[in-house]
């Protein structure tokens, strides 16, 4: 009985992992590829020796796979009956609707092929959904929450985000599954194509952040359970489905990322308050913060060869370390102003012109400071590390693929950004009477 259940489970997993389901969903949503009839070895899914660190799923050549993919390949090929094919694979009737993949990867040089969009609403909706798991969203969302809504919730969310990303990215480098095959899948995004695929870390962060936000604010802020749960679930589903739409993950990888994140949240539900209190109050907390975050980054960097996932992991851990150190400093200096328990539940204040203006000013000034800090630290750190380790600094792409450059670069830059966000910027607000 047990073996039958295991075999059935494996069969379901293999079914959900098949890239043909991704291609069919993309076609249903109006995404059509422009795959040429003849492809080079790189385009066929085999690793390209000229693009270090790039991994793509090797095409399966069995008769069963080809038979299952023929119909979808014909649909996503971008050639419709009555159109005249051009040499570059596009048709004269639909050339104007062609788009390039989102966010070209400057570190791998991966640009991808053009594709056709026949449903602009879904394209923009899922583009927004996938951005909810990218760096720029987090560099805006966490500080906005800290400066304008609830500092306690923001700093605890950062802890969950950093650890969640470490667990997910490390699991990717241990499992080592490649991205869905293209064709039949259309690569609407290629920025993360150099990473392994199992589980989806976008699905993990897209689940951990909204549900942890719900977990931290329900009962602390006054709103109904149904409203909070609906927002969290909608946020999570949008991010998860967007990864299938983008052609970055199979259905199985997204489902696994969703469930894996819930498992991580179950652990933090019991320990998050203790971790936050320890970071702020313990005398040895700064040393523990630095050692633990750097050690986890070293583990992530030693799991596999270079890919963008290693830098993203170090970036999240660096941000978490900087924010935790800033929280410790704020508490020790008496600058931490969490509302007392007697004031709970918190009620959203009336939306007035003055409140909106102060919030906008805090957001604009704060984000400008963070972006300037990040830009300045990047401009200084990479040349310094290249000089320190006697590496050529002319090729930033090659330099950042060296562990001794990438790891300290990410930690230095983003720990400073995290520290500035939690400690320096609020002090700046106090000086300008915006606190």
XYZ file of C-alpha atoms in Angstrom:
435
model
C 0.000 0.000 0.000
C 2.816 2.393 0.934
C 4.699 1.703 -2.309
C 1.533 2.350 -4.334
C 1.055 5.701 -2.589
C 4.696 6.632 -3.198
C 4.481 5.695 -6.877
C 1.289 7.710 -7.256
C 2.930 10.702 -5.558
C 5.948 10.479 -7.878
C 3.635 10.219 -10.875
C 1.747 13.363 -9.826
C 5.033 15.225 -9.254
C 6.336 14.250 -12.690
C 3.063 15.407 -14.219
C 3.211 18.808 -12.474
C 6.883 19.209 -13.412
C 6.245 18.802 -17.160
C 7.021 22.106 -18.943
C 4.169 21.494 -21.369
C 1.724 22.731 -18.703
C 3.663 25.996 -18.415
C 3.560 26.452 -22.186
C -0.173 25.761 -22.304
C -0.855 28.247 -19.519
C 1.235 30.873 -21.304
C -0.645 30.257 -24.553
C -3.965 30.509 -22.698
C -2.822 33.891 -21.300
C -1.878 35.196 -24.757
C 1.890 34.640 -24.727
C 3.325 33.171 -27.916
C 6.954 32.404 -28.648
C 8.910 33.191 -31.791
C 11.137 30.132 -31.831
C 13.185 29.797 -35.040
C 13.072 26.547 -36.972
C 16.800 25.968 -36.519
C 18.495 26.728 -33.241
C 22.076 26.820 -32.152
C 23.257 24.554 -29.383
C 22.820 27.410 -26.894
C 19.246 28.098 -28.011
C 18.276 24.435 -27.779
C 18.758 24.441 -24.050
C 22.329 23.073 -23.843
C 24.749 25.058 -21.711
C 26.649 27.719 -23.622
C 30.369 27.641 -22.798
C 30.640 31.346 -23.590
C 28.187 32.265 -20.828
C 29.672 31.081 -17.526
C 27.321 30.046 -14.796
C 24.271 29.853 -17.068
C 22.178 26.741 -16.548
C 19.181 25.709 -18.627
C 17.101 22.568 -18.657
C 18.512 20.048 -21.163
C 15.902 19.185 -23.742
C 14.339 15.730 -23.445
C 14.401 13.848 -26.746
C 12.102 10.902 -26.097
C 9.289 10.202 -28.544
C 6.738 10.706 -25.758
C 7.967 14.231 -25.004
C 7.981 15.233 -28.631
C 4.489 13.854 -29.131
C 3.132 15.737 -26.128
C 4.773 18.989 -27.191
C 3.908 19.066 -30.890
C 0.520 20.725 -30.452
C 1.728 23.361 -28.002
C 4.840 24.042 -30.042
C 2.638 24.735 -33.034
C 0.513 27.106 -30.969
C 3.291 29.033 -29.262
C 5.421 29.262 -32.372
C 3.796 32.570 -33.246
C 2.847 31.447 -36.759
C -0.839 31.733 -37.461
C -2.608 30.435 -40.519
C -2.556 32.945 -43.347
C 0.466 34.894 -42.082
C 3.614 35.146 -44.125
C 6.654 33.949 -42.174
C 9.719 36.157 -42.119
C 13.311 34.878 -41.865
C 13.656 35.970 -38.234
C 10.676 33.848 -37.165
C 8.188 36.717 -36.813
C 5.160 37.272 -39.015
C 4.350 40.492 -40.766
C 0.926 40.726 -39.108
C 2.178 40.617 -35.519
C 5.619 42.238 -35.598
C 4.372 45.343 -33.795
C 3.358 43.300 -30.736
C 6.732 41.655 -30.224
C 8.495 42.203 -26.884
C 11.859 41.301 -25.434
C 12.177 39.417 -22.110
C 11.958 41.505 -18.963
C 15.059 42.699 -17.125
C 18.030 41.599 -19.206
C 20.609 39.884 -16.994
C 23.727 42.034 -17.121
C 25.767 39.437 -15.193
C 25.163 36.515 -17.561
C 24.499 38.389 -20.790
C 21.278 36.410 -21.253
C 18.832 38.414 -23.389
C 16.423 35.726 -24.581
C 14.191 35.689 -27.652
C 11.318 37.931 -28.572
C 7.786 36.819 -27.840
C 4.295 38.024 -28.704
C 1.736 39.387 -26.228
C -1.947 39.091 -27.140
C -3.349 40.019 -23.700
C -1.710 43.184 -22.391
C -3.752 43.248 -19.169
C -2.435 39.838 -18.045
C 1.076 40.784 -19.131
C 1.110 43.900 -16.932
C -0.713 42.114 -14.085
C 1.797 39.265 -13.905
C 4.716 41.633 -14.464
C 3.551 43.486 -11.355
C 3.164 40.159 -9.555
C 6.687 39.024 -10.312
C 8.097 42.428 -9.273
C 6.645 41.794 -5.800
C 9.512 39.322 -5.355
C 12.342 41.444 -6.770
C 14.988 43.609 -5.095
C 13.501 47.013 -5.909
C 10.171 46.119 -4.281
C 11.838 45.097 -1.016
C 14.109 48.148 -0.952
C 10.923 50.249 -1.113
C 8.374 48.154 0.840
C 10.301 47.432 4.051
C 11.465 51.033 4.608
C 7.988 52.414 3.813
C 6.499 50.072 6.391
C 9.174 51.019 8.924
C 8.939 54.792 8.409
C 5.187 55.219 7.944
C 3.284 52.283 9.445
C 4.858 49.988 12.062
C 8.581 49.666 12.823
C 8.148 46.458 14.849
C 6.356 44.691 12.005
C 8.926 45.854 9.449
C 12.017 44.714 11.318
C 10.482 41.298 12.054
C 9.443 40.917 8.417
C 13.043 41.550 7.372
C 14.200 38.691 9.622
C 11.695 36.299 8.041
C 12.521 37.504 4.503
C 16.294 37.038 4.944
C 16.060 33.557 6.454
C 13.333 32.476 4.051
C 15.464 33.489 1.069
C 18.516 31.724 2.492
C 16.583 28.473 2.968
C 15.038 28.660 -0.504
C 18.185 29.574 -2.429
C 20.274 27.008 -0.573
C 17.710 24.322 -1.343
C 17.898 25.280 -5.030
C 21.647 24.728 -5.069
C 21.279 21.348 -3.364
C 18.416 20.005 -5.500
C 19.852 21.437 -8.759
C 16.832 21.308 -11.039
C 17.067 23.384 -14.184
C 14.525 25.890 -15.466
C 11.596 24.718 -17.639
C 12.630 23.809 -21.194
C 12.392 26.458 -23.896
C 10.760 25.506 -26.228
C 7.972 24.787 -25.476
C 8.133 27.367 -22.644
C 8.455 31.048 -23.573
C 10.989 32.943 -21.434
C 9.121 36.152 -20.646
C 11.809 36.838 -18.030
C 15.481 35.840 -18.189
C 17.020 37.722 -15.251
C 17.010 34.648 -12.999
C 17.534 32.092 -15.756
C 21.057 31.292 -14.523
C 19.715 29.965 -11.212
C 18.387 26.535 -10.429
C 14.640 26.207 -10.216
C 13.445 24.056 -7.302
C 11.776 25.507 -5.248
C 10.527 28.857 -6.512
C 12.000 31.476 -4.161
C 9.638 34.064 -5.642
C 6.780 31.839 -4.499
C 8.465 31.503 -1.103
C 8.942 35.235 -0.506
C 5.599 35.968 -2.161
C 3.990 33.702 0.428
C 6.155 34.452 3.469
C 5.869 38.246 3.311
C 2.061 38.656 3.039
C 1.220 35.818 5.435
C 3.835 36.930 7.956
C 2.500 40.471 7.622
C -0.964 39.095 8.356
C 0.388 37.039 11.251
C 2.121 40.066 12.810
C -0.634 42.636 12.324
C -3.819 40.671 13.058
C -4.814 41.610 16.586
C -2.174 44.337 16.646
C -4.066 46.460 14.117
C -7.837 46.692 13.915
C -9.177 44.869 10.852
C -11.205 41.730 10.188
C -9.669 38.291 9.799
C -11.342 37.771 6.423
C -9.899 41.000 5.010
C -6.358 40.239 6.159
C -6.409 36.644 4.998
C -7.889 37.589 1.606
C -5.179 40.189 0.983
C -2.407 37.757 1.983
C -3.796 34.937 -0.166
C -4.362 37.189 -3.201
C -0.823 38.581 -2.915
C 0.650 35.090 -2.669
C -1.374 33.660 -5.572
C -0.478 36.602 -7.819
C 3.256 36.083 -7.249
C 3.034 32.287 -7.600
C 1.023 32.319 -10.820
C 3.230 35.066 -12.278
C 6.272 32.745 -12.113
C 4.505 30.197 -14.309
C 3.417 32.970 -16.681
C 7.013 34.215 -16.913
C 8.205 30.711 -17.844
C 10.578 30.596 -14.893
C 9.025 27.719 -12.945
C 6.957 24.597 -13.373
C 3.678 24.135 -11.506
C 5.384 21.707 -9.101
C 8.143 24.173 -8.231
C 5.651 26.918 -7.438
C 3.489 24.648 -5.272
C 6.604 23.419 -3.454
C 7.763 26.993 -2.845
C 4.354 27.913 -1.423
C 4.253 24.931 0.975
C 7.929 25.249 1.892
C 7.392 28.873 2.875
C 4.465 27.942 5.101
C 6.761 25.457 6.855
C 9.353 28.195 7.446
C 6.620 30.501 8.757
C 5.418 27.812 11.167
C 8.904 27.788 12.717
C 9.153 31.578 12.950
C 5.675 31.868 14.413
C 7.113 30.337 17.586
C 10.498 32.091 17.652
C 10.215 35.464 15.894
C 9.417 37.517 18.993
C 12.330 35.946 20.885
C 14.724 36.589 17.989
C 13.638 40.232 17.748
C 13.986 40.810 21.489
C 17.398 39.122 21.542
C 18.689 41.269 18.662
C 17.689 44.445 20.508
C 18.566 43.688 24.111
C 21.407 41.190 24.421
C 24.912 42.532 24.993
C 26.447 40.002 22.596
C 23.763 40.360 19.932
C 25.911 42.370 17.440
C 28.574 39.659 17.436
C 25.981 36.902 17.024
C 24.254 38.813 14.213
C 27.449 39.290 12.245
C 28.778 35.759 12.756
C 25.481 34.031 11.986
C 24.684 36.013 8.844
C 28.204 35.794 7.442
C 28.393 32.070 8.200
C 25.123 31.410 6.396
C 26.391 33.383 3.415
C 29.556 31.273 3.292
C 27.439 28.115 3.341
C 25.346 29.393 0.440
C 28.431 30.320 -1.600
C 30.058 26.909 -1.089
C 27.033 24.855 -2.199
C 27.569 25.223 -5.935
C 29.296 27.167 -8.707
C 28.512 30.808 -9.412
C 24.968 31.938 -10.090
C 22.886 34.995 -9.281
C 21.267 33.089 -6.388
C 24.451 33.304 -4.322
C 24.546 37.086 -4.561
C 20.833 37.394 -3.807
C 21.266 35.245 -0.699
C 24.192 37.307 0.564
C 22.273 40.479 -0.249
C 19.281 39.418 1.859
C 21.497 38.263 4.728
C 23.496 41.507 4.568
C 20.318 43.591 4.658
C 19.021 41.535 7.576
C 22.285 41.953 9.470
C 22.350 45.720 8.912
C 18.737 46.142 10.004
C 19.263 43.960 13.099
C 22.378 45.902 14.115
C 20.503 49.181 13.643
C 17.638 47.889 15.800
C 20.145 47.037 18.543
C 21.680 50.516 18.336
C 18.259 52.194 18.397
C 17.199 50.226 21.451
C 20.429 50.873 23.348
C 20.155 54.608 22.626
C 16.503 54.704 23.638
C 15.337 55.571 20.131
C 13.066 52.543 19.707
C 9.502 53.787 20.072
C 7.233 50.753 19.753
C 3.722 51.534 21.006
C 2.924 50.068 24.458
C 0.796 46.948 24.709
C -1.928 48.960 26.393
C -2.521 50.901 23.164
C -3.337 47.777 21.137
C -5.112 47.235 18.845
C -3.802 50.111 16.751
C -6.304 52.020 14.637
C -5.542 53.575 11.275
C -5.513 57.378 11.772
C -7.773 59.587 9.659
C -6.321 60.233 6.211
C -5.609 63.974 6.116
C -3.639 66.159 3.744
C -0.977 66.758 6.390
C -0.595 63.027 7.095
C -0.307 62.196 3.406
C 2.216 64.980 2.815
C 4.448 63.898 5.697
C 4.275 60.258 4.592
C 5.187 61.144 1.022
C 8.064 63.362 2.176
C 9.416 60.630 4.454
C 9.167 58.090 1.664
C 10.788 60.262 -1.022
C 13.614 61.529 1.197
C 14.249 58.097 2.697
C 14.314 56.192 -0.596
C 16.543 58.880 -2.139
C 18.999 58.428 0.740
C 18.920 54.628 0.377
C 19.457 54.702 -3.392
C 22.281 57.227 -3.018
C 23.856 55.073 -0.295
C 23.624 51.958 -2.438
C 25.060 53.748 -5.475
C 27.957 55.220 -3.520
C 28.773 51.934 -1.781
C 28.705 50.030 -5.068
C 31.005 52.567 -6.719
C 33.548 52.225 -3.910
C 33.326 48.593 -2.833
C 33.945 46.660 -6.071
C 37.093 48.609 -7.131
C 38.400 48.363 -3.562
C 37.897 44.592 -3.417
C 39.426 44.111 -6.866
C 42.456 46.120 -5.769
C 42.659 44.217 -2.473
C 42.627 40.809 -4.179
C 44.611 41.967 -7.217
C 41.860 41.284 -9.732
C 41.192 43.309 -12.902
C 38.444 45.837 -12.180
C 37.640 46.616 -15.822
C 35.215 43.692 -16.194
C 32.685 44.007 -13.370
C 30.799 40.908 -14.528
C 33.846 38.668 -14.182
C 34.924 40.279 -10.921
C 31.537 39.702 -9.306
C 31.657 36.014 -10.189
C 34.584 35.657 -7.793
C 33.440 34.602 -4.321
C 36.030 36.799 -2.591
C 34.544 39.828 -4.367
C 30.838 38.981 -4.548
C 30.364 37.894 -0.923
C 31.976 40.900 0.836
C 30.548 43.253 -1.820
C 26.984 42.147 -1.132
C 27.448 42.140 2.625
C 29.144 45.527 2.830
C 26.757 47.340 0.475
C 23.472 45.941 1.736
C 24.333 45.813 5.430
C 25.046 49.543 5.163
C 21.748 50.051 3.287
C 19.874 48.099 5.987
C 21.570 50.040 8.788
C 20.905 53.406 7.143
C 17.253 52.513 6.587
C 16.565 51.579 10.213
C 18.884 53.950 12.104
C 20.155 56.903 10.046
C 17.051 57.793 8.022
C 14.703 57.938 11.069
C 17.251 60.234 12.739
C 17.158 62.386 9.606
C 13.366 62.572 9.896
C 13.717 63.743 13.492
C 16.118 66.495 12.412
C 13.708 67.681 9.691
C 10.727 67.400 12.067
C 9.155 64.633 9.955
C 9.183 61.883 12.583
